[in-house]
PDB file of C-alpha atoms in Angstrom:
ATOM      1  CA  UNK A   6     195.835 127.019 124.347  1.00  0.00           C
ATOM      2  CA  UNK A   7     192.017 127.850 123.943  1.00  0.00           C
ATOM      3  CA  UNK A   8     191.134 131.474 123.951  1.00  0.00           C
ATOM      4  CA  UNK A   9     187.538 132.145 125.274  1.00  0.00           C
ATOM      5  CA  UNK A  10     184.653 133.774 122.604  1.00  0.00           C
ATOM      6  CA  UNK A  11     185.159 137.488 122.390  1.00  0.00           C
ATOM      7  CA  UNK A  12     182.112 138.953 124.157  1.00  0.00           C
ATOM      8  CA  UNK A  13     179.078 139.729 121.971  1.00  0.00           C
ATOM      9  CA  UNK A  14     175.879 141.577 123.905  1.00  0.00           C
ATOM     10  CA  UNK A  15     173.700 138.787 122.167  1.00  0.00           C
ATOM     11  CA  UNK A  16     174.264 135.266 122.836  1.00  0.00           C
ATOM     12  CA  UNK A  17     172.126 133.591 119.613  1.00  0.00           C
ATOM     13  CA  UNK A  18     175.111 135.086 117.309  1.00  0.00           C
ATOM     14  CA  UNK A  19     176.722 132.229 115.991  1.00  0.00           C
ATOM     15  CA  UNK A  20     180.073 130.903 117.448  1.00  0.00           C
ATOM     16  CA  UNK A  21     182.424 129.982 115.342  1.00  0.00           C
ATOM     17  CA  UNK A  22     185.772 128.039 116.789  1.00  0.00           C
ATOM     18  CA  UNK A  23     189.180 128.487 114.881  1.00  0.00           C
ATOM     19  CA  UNK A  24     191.332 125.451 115.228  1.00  0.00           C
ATOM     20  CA  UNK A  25     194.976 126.172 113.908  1.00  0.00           C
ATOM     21  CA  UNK A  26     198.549 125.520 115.161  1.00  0.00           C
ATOM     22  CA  UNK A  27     199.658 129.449 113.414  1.00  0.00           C
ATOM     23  CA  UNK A  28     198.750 131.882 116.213  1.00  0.00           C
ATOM     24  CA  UNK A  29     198.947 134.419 112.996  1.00  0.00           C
ATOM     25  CA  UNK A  30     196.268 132.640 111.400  1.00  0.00           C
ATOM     26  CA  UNK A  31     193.979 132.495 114.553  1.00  0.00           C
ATOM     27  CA  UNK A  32     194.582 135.868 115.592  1.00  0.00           C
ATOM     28  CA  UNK A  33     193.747 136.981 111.952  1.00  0.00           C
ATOM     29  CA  UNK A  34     191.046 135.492 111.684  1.00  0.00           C
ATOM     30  CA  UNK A  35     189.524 135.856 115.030  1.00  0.00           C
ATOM     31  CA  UNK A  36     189.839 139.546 115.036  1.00  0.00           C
ATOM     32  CA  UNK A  37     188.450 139.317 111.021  1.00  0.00           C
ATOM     33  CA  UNK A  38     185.672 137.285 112.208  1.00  0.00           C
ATOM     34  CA  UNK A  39     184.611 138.805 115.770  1.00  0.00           C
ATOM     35  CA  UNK A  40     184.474 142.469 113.506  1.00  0.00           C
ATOM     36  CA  UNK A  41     181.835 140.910 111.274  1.00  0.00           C
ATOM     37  CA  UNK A  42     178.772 139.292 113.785  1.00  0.00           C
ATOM     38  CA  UNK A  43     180.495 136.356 114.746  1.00  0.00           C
ATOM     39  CA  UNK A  44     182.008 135.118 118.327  1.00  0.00           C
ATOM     40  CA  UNK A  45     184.551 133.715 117.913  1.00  0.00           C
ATOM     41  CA  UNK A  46     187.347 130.971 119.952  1.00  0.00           C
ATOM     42  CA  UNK A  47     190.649 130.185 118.471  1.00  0.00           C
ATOM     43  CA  UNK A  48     192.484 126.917 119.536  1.00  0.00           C
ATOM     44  CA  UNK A  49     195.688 125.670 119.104  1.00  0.00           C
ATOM     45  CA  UNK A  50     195.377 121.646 119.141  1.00  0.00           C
ATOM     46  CA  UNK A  51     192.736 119.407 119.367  1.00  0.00           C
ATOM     47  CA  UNK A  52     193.062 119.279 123.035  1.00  0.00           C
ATOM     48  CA  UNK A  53     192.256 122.843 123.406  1.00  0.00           C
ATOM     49  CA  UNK A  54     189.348 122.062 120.464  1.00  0.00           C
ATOM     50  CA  UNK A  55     188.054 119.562 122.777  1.00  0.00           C
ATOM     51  CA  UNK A  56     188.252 121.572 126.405  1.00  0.00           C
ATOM     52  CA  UNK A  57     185.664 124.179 124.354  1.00  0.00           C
ATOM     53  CA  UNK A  58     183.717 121.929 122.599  1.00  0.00           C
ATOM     54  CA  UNK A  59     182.580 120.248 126.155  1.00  0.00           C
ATOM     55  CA  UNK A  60     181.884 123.318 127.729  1.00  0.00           C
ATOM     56  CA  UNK A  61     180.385 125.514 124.870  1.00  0.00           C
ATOM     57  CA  UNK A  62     177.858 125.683 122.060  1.00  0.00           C
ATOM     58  CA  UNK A  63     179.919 125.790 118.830  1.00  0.00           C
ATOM     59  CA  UNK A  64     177.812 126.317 115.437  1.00  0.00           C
ATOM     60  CA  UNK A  65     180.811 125.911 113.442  1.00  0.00           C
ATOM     61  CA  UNK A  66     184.355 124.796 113.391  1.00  0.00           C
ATOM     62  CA  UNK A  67     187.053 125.947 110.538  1.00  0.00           C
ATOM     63  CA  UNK A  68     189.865 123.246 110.891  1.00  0.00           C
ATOM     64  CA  UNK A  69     193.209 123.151 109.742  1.00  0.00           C
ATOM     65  CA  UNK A  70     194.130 119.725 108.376  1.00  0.00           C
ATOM     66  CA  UNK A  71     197.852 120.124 109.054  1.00  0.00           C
ATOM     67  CA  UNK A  72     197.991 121.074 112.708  1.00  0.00           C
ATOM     68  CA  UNK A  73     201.145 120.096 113.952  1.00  0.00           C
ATOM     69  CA  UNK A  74     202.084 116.748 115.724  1.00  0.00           C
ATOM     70  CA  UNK A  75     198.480 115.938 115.191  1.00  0.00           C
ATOM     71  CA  UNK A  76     195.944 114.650 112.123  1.00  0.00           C
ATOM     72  CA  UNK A  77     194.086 117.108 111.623  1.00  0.00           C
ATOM     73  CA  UNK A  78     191.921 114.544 109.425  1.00  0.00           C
ATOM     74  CA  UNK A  79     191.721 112.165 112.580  1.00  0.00           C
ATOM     75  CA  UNK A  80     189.674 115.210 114.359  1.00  0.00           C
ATOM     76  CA  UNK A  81     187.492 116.008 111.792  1.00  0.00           C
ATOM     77  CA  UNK A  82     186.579 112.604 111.408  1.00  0.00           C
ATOM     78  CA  UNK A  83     185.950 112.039 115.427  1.00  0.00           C
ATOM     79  CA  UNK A  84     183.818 115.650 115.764  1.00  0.00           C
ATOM     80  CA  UNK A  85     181.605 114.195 112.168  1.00  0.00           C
ATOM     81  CA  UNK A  86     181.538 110.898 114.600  1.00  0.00           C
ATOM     82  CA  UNK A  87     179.841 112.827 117.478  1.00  0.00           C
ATOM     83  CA  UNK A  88     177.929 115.761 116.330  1.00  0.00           C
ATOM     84  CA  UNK A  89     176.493 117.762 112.975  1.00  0.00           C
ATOM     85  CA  UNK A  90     178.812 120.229 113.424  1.00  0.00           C
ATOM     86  CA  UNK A  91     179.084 121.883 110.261  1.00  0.00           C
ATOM     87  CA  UNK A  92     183.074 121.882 109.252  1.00  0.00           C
ATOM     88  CA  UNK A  93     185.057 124.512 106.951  1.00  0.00           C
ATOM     89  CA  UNK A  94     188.137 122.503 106.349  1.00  0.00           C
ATOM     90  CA  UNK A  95     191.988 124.672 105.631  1.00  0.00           C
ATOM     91  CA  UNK A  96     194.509 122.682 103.811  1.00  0.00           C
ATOM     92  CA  UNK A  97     197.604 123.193 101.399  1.00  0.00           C
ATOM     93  CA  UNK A  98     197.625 123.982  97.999  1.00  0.00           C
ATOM     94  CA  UNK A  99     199.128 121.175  96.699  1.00  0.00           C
ATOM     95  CA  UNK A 100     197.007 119.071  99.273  1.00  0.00           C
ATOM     96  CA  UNK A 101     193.929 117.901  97.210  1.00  0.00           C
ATOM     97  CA  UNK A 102     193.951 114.229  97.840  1.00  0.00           C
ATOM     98  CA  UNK A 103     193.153 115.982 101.663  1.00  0.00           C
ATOM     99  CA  UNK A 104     190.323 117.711 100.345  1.00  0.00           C
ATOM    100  CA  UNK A 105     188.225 114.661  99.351  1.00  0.00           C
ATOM    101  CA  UNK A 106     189.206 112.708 102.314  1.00  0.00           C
ATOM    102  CA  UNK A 107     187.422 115.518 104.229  1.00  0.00           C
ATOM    103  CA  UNK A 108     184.782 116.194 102.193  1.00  0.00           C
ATOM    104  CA  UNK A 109     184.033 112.293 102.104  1.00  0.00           C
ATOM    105  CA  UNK A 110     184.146 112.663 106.099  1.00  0.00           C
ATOM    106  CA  UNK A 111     181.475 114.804 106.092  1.00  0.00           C
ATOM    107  CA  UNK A 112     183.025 118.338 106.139  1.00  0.00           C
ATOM    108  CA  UNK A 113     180.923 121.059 104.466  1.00  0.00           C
ATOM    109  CA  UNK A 114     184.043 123.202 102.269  1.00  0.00           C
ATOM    110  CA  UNK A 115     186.997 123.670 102.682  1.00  0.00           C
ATOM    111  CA  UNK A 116     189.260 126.764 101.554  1.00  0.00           C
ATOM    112  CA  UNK A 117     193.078 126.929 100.868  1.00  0.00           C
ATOM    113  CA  UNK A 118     196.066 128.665 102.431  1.00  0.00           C
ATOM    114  CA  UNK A 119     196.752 131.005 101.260  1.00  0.00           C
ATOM    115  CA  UNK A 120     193.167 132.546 102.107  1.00  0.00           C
ATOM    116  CA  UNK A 121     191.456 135.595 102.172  1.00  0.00           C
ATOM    117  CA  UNK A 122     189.814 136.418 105.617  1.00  0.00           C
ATOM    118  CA  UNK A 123     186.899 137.637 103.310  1.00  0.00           C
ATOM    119  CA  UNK A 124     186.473 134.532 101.619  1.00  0.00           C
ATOM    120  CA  UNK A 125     186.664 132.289 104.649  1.00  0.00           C
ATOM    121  CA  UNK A 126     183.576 134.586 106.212  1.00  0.00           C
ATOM    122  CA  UNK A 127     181.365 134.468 102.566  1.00  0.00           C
ATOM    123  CA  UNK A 128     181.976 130.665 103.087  1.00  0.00           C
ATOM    124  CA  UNK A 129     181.158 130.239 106.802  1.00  0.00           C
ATOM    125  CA  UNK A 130     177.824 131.639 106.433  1.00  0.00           C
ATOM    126  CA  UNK A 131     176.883 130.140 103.417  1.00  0.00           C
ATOM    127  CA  UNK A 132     177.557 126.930 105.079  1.00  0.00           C
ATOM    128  CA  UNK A 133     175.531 128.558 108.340  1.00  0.00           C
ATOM    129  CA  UNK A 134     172.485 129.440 105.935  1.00  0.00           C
ATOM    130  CA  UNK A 135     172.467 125.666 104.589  1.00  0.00           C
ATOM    131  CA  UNK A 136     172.323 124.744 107.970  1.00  0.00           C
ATOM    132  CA  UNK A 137     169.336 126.725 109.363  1.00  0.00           C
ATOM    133  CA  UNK A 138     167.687 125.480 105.788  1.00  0.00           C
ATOM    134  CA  UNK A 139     168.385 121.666 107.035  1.00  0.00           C
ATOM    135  CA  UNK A 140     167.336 122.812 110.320  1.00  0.00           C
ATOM    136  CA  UNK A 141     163.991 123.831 109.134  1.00  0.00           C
ATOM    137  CA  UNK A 142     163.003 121.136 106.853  1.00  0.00           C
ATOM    138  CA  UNK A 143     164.054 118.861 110.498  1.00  0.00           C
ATOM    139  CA  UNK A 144     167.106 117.013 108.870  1.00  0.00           C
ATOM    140  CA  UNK A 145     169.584 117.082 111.399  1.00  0.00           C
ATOM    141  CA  UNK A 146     169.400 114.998 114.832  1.00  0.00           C
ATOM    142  CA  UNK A 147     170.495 115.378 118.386  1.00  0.00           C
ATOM    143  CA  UNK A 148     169.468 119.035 119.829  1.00  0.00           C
ATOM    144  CA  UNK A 149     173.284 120.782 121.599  1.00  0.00           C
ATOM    145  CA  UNK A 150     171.232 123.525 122.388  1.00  0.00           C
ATOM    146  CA  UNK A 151     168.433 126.150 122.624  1.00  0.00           C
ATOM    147  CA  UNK A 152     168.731 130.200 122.280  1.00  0.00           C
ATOM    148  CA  UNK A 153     166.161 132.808 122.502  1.00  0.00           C
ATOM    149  CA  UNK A 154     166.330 136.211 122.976  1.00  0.00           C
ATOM    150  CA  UNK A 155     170.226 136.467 123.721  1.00  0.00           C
ATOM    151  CA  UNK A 156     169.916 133.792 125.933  1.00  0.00           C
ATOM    152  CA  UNK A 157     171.257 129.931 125.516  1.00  0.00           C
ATOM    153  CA  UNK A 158     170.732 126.664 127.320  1.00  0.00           C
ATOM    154  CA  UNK A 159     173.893 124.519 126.814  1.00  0.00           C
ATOM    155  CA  UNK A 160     171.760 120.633 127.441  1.00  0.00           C
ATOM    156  CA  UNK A 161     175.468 118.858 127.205  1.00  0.00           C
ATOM    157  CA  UNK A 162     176.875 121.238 130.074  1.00  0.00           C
ATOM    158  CA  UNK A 163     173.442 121.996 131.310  1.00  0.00           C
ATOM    159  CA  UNK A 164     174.497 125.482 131.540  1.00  0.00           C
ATOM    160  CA  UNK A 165     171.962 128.360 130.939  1.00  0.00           C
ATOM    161  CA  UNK A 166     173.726 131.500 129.749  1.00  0.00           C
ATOM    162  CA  UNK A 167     172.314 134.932 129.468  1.00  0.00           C
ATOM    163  CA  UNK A 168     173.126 137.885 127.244  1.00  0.00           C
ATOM    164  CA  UNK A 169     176.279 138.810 128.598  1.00  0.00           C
ATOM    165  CA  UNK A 170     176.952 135.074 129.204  1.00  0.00           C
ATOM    166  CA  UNK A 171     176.927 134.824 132.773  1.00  0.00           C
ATOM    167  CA  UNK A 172     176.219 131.625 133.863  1.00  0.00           C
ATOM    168  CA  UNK A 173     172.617 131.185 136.137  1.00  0.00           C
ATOM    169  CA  UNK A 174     172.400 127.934 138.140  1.00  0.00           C
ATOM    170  CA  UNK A 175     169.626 126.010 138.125  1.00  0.00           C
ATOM    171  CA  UNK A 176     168.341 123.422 140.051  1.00  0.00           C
ATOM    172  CA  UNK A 177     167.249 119.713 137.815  1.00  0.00           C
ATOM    173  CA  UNK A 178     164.205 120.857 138.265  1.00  0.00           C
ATOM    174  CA  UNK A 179     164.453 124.019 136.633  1.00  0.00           C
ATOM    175  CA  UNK A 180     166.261 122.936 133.686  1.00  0.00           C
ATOM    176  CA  UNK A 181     164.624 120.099 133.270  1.00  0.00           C
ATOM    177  CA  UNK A 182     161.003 122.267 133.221  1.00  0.00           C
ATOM    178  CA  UNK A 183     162.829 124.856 130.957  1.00  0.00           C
ATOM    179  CA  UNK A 184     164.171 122.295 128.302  1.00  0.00           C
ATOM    180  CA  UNK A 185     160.458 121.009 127.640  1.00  0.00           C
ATOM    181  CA  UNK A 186     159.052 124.685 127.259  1.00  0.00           C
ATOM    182  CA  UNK A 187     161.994 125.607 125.175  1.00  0.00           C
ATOM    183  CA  UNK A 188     161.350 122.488 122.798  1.00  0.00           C
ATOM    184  CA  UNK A 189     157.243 123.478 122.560  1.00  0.00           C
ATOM    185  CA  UNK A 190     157.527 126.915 122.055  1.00  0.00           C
ATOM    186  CA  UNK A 191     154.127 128.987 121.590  1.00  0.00           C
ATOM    187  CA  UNK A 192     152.270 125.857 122.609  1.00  0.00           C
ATOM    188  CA  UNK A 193     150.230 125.951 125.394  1.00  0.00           C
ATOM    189  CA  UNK A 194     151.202 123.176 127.762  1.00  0.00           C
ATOM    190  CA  UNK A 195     149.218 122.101 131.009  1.00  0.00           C
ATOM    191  CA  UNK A 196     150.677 121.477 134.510  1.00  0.00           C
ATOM    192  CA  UNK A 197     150.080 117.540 133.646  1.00  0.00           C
ATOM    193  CA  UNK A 198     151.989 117.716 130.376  1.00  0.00           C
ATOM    194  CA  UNK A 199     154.751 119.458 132.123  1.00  0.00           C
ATOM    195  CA  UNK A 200     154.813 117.205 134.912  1.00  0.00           C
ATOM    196  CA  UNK A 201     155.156 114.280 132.351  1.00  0.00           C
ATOM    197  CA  UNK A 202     157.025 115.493 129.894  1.00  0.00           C
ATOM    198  CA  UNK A 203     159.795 116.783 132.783  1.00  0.00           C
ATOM    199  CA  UNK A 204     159.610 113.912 134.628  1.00  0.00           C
ATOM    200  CA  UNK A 205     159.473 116.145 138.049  1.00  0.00           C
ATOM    201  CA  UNK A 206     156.531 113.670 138.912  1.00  0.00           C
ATOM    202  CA  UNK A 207     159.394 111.253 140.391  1.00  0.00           C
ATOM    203  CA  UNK A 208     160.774 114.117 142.504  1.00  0.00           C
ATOM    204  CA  UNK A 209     157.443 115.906 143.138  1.00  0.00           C
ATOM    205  CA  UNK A 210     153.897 114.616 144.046  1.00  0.00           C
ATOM    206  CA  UNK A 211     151.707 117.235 143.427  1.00  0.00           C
ATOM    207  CA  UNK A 212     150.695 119.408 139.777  1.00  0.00           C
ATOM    208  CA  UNK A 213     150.821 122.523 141.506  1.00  0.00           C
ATOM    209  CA  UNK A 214     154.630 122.048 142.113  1.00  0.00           C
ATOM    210  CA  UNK A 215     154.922 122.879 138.752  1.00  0.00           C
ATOM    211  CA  UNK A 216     153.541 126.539 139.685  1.00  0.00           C
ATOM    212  CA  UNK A 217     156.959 126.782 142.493  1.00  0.00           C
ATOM    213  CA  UNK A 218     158.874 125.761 139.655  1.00  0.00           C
ATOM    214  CA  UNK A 219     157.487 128.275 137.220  1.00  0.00           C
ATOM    215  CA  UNK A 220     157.902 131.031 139.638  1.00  0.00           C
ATOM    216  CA  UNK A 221     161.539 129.876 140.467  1.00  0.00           C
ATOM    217  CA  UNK A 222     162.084 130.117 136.840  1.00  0.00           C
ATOM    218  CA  UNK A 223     160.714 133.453 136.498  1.00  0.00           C
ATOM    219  CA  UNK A 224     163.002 135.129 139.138  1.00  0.00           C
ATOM    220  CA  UNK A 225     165.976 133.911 137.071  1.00  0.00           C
ATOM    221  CA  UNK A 226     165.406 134.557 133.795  1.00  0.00           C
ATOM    222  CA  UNK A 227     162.261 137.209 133.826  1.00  0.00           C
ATOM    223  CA  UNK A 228     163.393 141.049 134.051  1.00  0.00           C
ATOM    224  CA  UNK A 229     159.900 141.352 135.954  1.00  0.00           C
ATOM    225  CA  UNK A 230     158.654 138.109 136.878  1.00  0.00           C
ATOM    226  CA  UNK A 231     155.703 139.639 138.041  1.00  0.00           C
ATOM    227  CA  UNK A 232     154.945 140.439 133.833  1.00  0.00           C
ATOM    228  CA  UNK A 233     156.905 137.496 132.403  1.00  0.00           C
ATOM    229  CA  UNK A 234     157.573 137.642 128.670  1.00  0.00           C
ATOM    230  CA  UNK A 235     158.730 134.596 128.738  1.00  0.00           C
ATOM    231  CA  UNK A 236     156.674 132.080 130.347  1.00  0.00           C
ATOM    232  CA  UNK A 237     153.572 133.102 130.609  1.00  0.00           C
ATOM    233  CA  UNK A 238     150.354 132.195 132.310  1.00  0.00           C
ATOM    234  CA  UNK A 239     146.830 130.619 130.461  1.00  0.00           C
ATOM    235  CA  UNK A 240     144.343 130.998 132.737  1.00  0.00           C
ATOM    236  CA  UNK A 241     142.820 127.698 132.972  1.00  0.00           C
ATOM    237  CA  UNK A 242     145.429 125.634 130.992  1.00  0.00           C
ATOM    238  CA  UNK A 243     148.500 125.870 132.023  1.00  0.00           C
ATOM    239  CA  UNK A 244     151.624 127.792 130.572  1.00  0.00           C
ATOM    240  CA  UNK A 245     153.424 128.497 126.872  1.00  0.00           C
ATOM    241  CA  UNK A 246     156.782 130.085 126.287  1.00  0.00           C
ATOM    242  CA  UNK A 247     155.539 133.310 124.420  1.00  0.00           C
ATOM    243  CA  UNK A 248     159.277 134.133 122.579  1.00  0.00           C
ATOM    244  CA  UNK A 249     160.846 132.566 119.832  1.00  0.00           C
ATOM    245  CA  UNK A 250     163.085 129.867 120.437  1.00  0.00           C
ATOM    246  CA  UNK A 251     166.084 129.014 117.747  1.00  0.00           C
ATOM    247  CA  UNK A 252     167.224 124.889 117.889  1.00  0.00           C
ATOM    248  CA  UNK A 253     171.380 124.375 117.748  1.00  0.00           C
ATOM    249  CA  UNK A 254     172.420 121.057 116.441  1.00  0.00           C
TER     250      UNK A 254
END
């Protein structure tokens, strides 16, 4: 069974999911984690791995290799297979042959029962620094997501989140308009770029549709969308997204 991320009041804290047949282990660590600026989801199997890994952002997985009835190598070779989620691998003691078939895979360290709850957390965001390093220098591919300001658009679920992670709908139109602003952040993009870049020309004939969908946007996500913070107005050129915007991979 999958347990859902303790709640955090700011969505861009990292999530971290806990995959490990022990419910000792997960509960351990979940409560060690979720006390030290992490949310957290524990899961039993790698069904229950799976179920939040389609509906969630995950920035990192720790993975036991022995889960039981199942390989735990088999599912850390099928999540390096279909994302750059960055993997902290738990194995035996004895178990080092293990360790380099993960680490070949493609998993980023790996620690060894017995642990320490403290160690596992130095490791997990030493591995989350060397990611945001990658990130910056534009090394990984294949955006999962975008956050900013306690907020998150899921773009596999197309799910936009806020800070207390309540789900608001939006229409395509909406999220497609809101993935293009949240990919040019601080740039100044006119009601043709939009158009193009969003593709809402195929639905919608006319620039100034772009405006409805702006002020659609607004009413959802703006706490005054008569003074937007976020996506604000150039007068004569069109619109930027005025807040910074962090890039999950």
């Amino acid at each position: 069974m999958g347990t859902q991320p303790q709640p955090h009041p700011h969505s861009a804290v990292p999530h971290v999911l806990v995959v490990d047949d022990d419910p000792t282990i997960r509960e351990l660590v979940t409560d060690y984690l979720g006390r030290n600026e992490l949310r957290v989801s524990a899961a039993a199997d790698g069904r229950a791995m799976r179920a939040i890994l389609d509906e969630q952002v995950v920035d990192l997985v720790v993975l036991d290799l022995k889960l039981g009835g199942e390989d735990g190598m088999a599912l850390a070779r099928r999540l390096r297979d279909e994302s750059q989620i960055p993997i902290v691998m738990l194995t035996g003691r004895a178990e080092e042959a293990d360790r380099v078939m993960g680490l070949e895979l493609g998993a980023d360290d790996y620690l060894t029962k017995p642990f320490s709850p403290r160690e596992l957390l130095a490791r997990i965001r030493t591995v989350l620094r060397r990611r945001r390093a990658e990130v910056r220098q534009g090394r990984p591919e294949g955006i999962r997501a975008y956050r900013f300001d306690g907020w998150e658009l899921n773009l596999n679920t197309r799910r936009l989140a806020d800070r207390a992670g309540k789900t608001v709908a939006l229409s395509n139109g909406e999220f497609s308009l809101l993935v293009v602003m949240l990919g040019a952040p601080n740039r100044i993009l006119t009601r043709d770029q939009l158009l193009d870049l969003s593709r809402l020309h195929n639905d919608e004939v006319y620039s100034r549709s772009i405006d409805v969908q702006i002020m659609r946007l607004r009413r959802k996500i703006e706490q005054d969308p008569a003074k937007p913070r976020y996506i604000q107005t150039e007068r004569g050129a069109g619109y930027v997204f005025g807040v910074p915007v962090d890039t999950v991979y």
